[in-house]
PDB file of C-alpha atoms in Angstrom:
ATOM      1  CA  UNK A 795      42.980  39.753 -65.695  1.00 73.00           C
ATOM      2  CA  UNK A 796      42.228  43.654 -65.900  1.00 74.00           C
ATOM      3  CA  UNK A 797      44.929  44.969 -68.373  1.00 80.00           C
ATOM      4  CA  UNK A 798      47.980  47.295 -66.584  1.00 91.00           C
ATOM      5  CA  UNK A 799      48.158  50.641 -68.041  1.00 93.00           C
ATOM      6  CA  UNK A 800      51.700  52.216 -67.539  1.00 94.00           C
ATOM      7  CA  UNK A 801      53.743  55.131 -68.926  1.00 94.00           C
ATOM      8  CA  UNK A 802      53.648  58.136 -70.080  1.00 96.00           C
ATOM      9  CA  UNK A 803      52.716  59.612 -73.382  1.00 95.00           C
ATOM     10  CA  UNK A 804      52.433  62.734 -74.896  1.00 96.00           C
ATOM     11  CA  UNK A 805      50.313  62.705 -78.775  1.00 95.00           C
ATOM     12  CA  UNK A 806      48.848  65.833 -80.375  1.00 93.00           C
ATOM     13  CA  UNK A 807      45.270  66.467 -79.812  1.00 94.00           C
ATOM     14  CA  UNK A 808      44.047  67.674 -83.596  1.00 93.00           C
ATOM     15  CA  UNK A 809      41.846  70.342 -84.601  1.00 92.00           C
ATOM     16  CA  UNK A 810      38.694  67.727 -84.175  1.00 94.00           C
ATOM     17  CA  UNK A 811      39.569  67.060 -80.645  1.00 95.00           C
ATOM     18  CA  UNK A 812      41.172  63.497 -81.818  1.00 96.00           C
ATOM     19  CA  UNK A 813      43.786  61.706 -80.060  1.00 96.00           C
ATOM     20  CA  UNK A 814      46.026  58.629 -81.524  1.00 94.00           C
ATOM     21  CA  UNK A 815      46.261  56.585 -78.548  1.00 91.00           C
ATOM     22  CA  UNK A 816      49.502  55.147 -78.510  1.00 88.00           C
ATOM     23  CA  UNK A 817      49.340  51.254 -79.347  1.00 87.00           C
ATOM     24  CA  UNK A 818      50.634  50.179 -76.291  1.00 87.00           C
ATOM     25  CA  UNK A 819      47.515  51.409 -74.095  1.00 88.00           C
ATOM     26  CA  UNK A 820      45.148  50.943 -77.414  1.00 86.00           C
ATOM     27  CA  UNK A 821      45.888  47.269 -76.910  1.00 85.00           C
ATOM     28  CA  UNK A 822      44.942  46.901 -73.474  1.00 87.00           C
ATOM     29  CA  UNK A 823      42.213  49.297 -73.579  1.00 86.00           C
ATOM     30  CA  UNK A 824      40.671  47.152 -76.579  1.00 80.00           C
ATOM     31  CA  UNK A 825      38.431  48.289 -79.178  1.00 77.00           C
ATOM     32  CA  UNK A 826      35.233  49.528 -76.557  1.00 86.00           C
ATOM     33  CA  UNK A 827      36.128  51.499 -74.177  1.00 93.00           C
ATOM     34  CA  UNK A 828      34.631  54.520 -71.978  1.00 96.00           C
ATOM     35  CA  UNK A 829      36.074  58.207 -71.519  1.00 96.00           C
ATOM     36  CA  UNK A 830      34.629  60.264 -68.731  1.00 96.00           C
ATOM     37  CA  UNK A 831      35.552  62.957 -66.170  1.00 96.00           C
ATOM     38  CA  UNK A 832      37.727  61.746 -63.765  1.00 95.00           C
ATOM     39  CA  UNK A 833      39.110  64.129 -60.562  1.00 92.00           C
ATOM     40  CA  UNK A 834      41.928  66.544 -60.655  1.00 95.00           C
ATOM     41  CA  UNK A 835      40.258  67.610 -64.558  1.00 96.00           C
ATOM     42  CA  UNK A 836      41.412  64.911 -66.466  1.00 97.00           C
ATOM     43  CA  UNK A 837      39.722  62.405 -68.752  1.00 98.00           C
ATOM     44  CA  UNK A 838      39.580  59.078 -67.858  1.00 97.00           C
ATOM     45  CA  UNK A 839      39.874  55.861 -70.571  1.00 96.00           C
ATOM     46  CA  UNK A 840      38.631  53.041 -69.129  1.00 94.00           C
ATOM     47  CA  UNK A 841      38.120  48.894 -70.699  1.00 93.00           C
ATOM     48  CA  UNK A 842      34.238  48.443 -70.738  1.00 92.00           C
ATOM     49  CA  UNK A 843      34.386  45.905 -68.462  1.00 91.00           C
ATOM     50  CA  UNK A 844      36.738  48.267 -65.833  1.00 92.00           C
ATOM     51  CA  UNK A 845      33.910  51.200 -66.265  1.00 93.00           C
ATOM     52  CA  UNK A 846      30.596  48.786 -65.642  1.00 92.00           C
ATOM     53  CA  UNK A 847      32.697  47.394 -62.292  1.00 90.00           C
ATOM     54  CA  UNK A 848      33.193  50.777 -61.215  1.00 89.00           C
ATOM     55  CA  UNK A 849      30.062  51.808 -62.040  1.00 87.00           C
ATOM     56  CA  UNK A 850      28.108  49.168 -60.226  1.00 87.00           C
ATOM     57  CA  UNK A 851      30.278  49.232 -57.365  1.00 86.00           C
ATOM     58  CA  UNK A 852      29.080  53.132 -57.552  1.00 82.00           C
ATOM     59  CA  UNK A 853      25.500  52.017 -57.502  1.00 82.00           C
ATOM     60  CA  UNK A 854      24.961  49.151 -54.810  1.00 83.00           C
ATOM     61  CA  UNK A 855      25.611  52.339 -52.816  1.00 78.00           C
ATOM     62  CA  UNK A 856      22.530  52.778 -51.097  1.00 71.00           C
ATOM     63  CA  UNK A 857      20.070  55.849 -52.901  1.00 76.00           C
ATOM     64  CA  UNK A 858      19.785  57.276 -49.544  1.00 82.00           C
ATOM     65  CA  UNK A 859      22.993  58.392 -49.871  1.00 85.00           C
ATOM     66  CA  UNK A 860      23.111  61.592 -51.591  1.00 88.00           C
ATOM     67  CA  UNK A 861      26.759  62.097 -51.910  1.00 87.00           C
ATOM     68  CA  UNK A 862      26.416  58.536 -53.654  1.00 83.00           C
ATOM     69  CA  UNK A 863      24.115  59.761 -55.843  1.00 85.00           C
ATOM     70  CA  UNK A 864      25.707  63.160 -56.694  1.00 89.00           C
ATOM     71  CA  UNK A 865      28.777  61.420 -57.817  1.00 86.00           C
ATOM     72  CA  UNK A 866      27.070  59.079 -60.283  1.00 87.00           C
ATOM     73  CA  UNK A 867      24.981  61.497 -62.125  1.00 89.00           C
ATOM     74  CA  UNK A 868      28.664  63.702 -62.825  1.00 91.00           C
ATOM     75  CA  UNK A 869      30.081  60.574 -63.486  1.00 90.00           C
ATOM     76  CA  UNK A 870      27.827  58.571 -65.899  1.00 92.00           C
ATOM     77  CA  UNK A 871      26.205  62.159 -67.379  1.00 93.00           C
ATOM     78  CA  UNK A 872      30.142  62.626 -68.831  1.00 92.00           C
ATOM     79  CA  UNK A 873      30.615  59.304 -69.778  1.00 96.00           C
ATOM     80  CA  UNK A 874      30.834  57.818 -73.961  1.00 97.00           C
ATOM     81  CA  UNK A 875      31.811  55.367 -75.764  1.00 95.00           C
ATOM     82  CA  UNK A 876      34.946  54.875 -78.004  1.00 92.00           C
ATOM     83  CA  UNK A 877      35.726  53.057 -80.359  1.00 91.00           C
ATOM     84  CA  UNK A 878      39.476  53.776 -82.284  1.00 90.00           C
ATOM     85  CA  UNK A 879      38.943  54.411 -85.489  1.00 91.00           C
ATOM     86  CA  UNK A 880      41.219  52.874 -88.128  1.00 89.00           C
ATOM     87  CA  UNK A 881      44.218  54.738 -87.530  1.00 90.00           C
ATOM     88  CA  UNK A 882      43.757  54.263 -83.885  1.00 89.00           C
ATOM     89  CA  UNK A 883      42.240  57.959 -82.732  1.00 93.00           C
ATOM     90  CA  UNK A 884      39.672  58.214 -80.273  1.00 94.00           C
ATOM     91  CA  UNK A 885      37.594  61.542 -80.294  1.00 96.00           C
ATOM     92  CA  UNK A 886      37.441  63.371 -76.765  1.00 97.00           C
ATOM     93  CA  UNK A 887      34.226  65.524 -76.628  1.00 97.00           C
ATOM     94  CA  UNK A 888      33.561  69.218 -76.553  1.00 97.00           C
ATOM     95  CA  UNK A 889      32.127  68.343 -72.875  1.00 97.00           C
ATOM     96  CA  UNK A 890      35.154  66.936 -72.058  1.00 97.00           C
ATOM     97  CA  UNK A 891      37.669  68.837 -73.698  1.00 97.00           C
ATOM     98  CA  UNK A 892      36.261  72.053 -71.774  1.00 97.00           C
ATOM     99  CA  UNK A 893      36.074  69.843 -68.340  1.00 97.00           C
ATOM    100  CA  UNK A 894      40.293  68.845 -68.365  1.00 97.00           C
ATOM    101  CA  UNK A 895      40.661  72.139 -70.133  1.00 97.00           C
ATOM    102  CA  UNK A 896      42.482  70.247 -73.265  1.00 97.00           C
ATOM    103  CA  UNK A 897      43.912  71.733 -76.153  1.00 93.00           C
ATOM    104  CA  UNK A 898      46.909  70.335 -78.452  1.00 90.00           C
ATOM    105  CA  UNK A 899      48.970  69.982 -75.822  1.00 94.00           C
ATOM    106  CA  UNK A 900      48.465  66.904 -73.550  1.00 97.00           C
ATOM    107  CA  UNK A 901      49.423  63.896 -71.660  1.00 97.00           C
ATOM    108  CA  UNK A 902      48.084  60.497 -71.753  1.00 96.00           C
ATOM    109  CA  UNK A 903      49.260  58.397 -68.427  1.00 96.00           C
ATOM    110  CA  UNK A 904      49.135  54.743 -67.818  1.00 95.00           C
ATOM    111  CA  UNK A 905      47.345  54.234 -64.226  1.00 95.00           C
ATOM    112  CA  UNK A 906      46.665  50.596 -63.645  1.00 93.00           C
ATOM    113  CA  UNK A 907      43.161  49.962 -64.737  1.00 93.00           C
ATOM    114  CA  UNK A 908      42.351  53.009 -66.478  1.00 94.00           C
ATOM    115  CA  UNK A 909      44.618  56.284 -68.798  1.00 95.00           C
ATOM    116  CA  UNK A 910      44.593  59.622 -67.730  1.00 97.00           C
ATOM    117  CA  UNK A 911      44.020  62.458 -70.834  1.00 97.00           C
ATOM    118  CA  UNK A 912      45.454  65.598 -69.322  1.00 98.00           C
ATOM    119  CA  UNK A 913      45.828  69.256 -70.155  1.00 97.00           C
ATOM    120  CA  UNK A 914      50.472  68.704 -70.246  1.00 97.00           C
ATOM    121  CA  UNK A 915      50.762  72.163 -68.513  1.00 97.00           C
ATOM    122  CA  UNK A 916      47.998  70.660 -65.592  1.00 97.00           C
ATOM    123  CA  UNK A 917      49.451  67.512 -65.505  1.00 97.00           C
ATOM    124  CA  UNK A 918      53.394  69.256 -64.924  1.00 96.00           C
ATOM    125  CA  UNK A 919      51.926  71.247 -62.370  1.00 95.00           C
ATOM    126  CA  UNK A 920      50.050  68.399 -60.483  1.00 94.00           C
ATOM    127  CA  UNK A 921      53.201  65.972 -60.722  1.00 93.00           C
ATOM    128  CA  UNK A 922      55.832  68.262 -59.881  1.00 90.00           C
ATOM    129  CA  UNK A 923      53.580  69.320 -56.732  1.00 89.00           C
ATOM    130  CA  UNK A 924      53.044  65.802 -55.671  1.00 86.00           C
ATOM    131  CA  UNK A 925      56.891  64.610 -56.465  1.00 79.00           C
ATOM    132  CA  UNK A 926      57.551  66.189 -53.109  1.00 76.00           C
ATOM    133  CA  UNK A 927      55.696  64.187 -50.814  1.00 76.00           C
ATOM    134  CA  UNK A 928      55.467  61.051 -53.108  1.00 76.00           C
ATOM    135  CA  UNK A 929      58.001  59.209 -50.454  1.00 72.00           C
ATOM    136  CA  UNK A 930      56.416  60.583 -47.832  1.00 73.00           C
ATOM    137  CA  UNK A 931      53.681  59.154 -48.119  1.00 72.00           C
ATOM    138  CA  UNK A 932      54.805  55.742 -49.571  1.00 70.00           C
ATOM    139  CA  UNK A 933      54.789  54.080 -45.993  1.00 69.00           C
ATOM    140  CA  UNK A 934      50.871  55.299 -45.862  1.00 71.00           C
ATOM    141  CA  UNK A 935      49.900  53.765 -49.327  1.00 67.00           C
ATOM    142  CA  UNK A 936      51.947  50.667 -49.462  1.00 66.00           C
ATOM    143  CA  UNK A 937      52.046  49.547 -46.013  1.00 63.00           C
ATOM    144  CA  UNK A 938      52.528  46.096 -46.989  1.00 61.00           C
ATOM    145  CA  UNK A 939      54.586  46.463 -49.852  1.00 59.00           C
ATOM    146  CA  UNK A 940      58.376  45.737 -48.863  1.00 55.00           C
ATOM    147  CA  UNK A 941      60.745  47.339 -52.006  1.00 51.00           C
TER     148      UNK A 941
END
């Protein structure tokens, strides 16, 4: 089963642009995993085997289709491998340090099959804007869900 990412955390980003993961995500994450841009400027941290899904879903797109195509060269051209070191930090690159705009301050969020890295200040500003409608639109999303 794909692991189920939850929470939210908020570690120091050091001087080196290295984050401890907490060990709760680490462990479901497991030791390979891939970091890339994902939308609204955050980082995503995705399980191998979650990134090569999405990225071959991504691909049996057909080449004609140049939106297709656009996405996956952003996507894979940001994408690297981690690997925690020993004390369980993961280095975020330059690239994608500048991308979610991420300094010591940040946010790591659980979101099913993948964490979110964000800038905290971006990620307050996001939530706090999408609070509002998050029960209005909770008969769009989960249609079938009864709570």
């Amino acid at each position: 089963m794909p692991p189920l990412l939850l929470g939210t955390y908020t570690p120091k980003i050091d001087a080196k642009g290295r984050v401890a993961l907490p060990s709760k995500l680490r462990g479901q994450l497991g030791s390979g995993m891939v970091m890339a841009r994902g939308q609204e400027r955050c980082v995503y941290l995705l399980p191998q085997a979650e990134f090569r899904r999405i990225a071959m879903r991504i691909q049996r797109t057909s080449m004609g289709n140049k939106a297709a195509r656009d996405y996956l060269r952003v996507f894979l051209s940001g994408a690297v491998d981690q690997e925690p070191d020993k004390q369980g930090r993961i280095l975020v690159p330059p690239m994608l340090r500048d991308y979610a705009g991420l300094a010591d301050d940040i946010v790591v969020i659980g979101v099913g099959t993948r964490a979110e890295i964000w800038n905290r200040a971006s990620w307050e500003s996001y939530l706090s804007d999408k609070e509002q409608g998050y029960s209005d639109i909770a008969d769009d999303v989960l249609p079938a869900v009864d709570f």
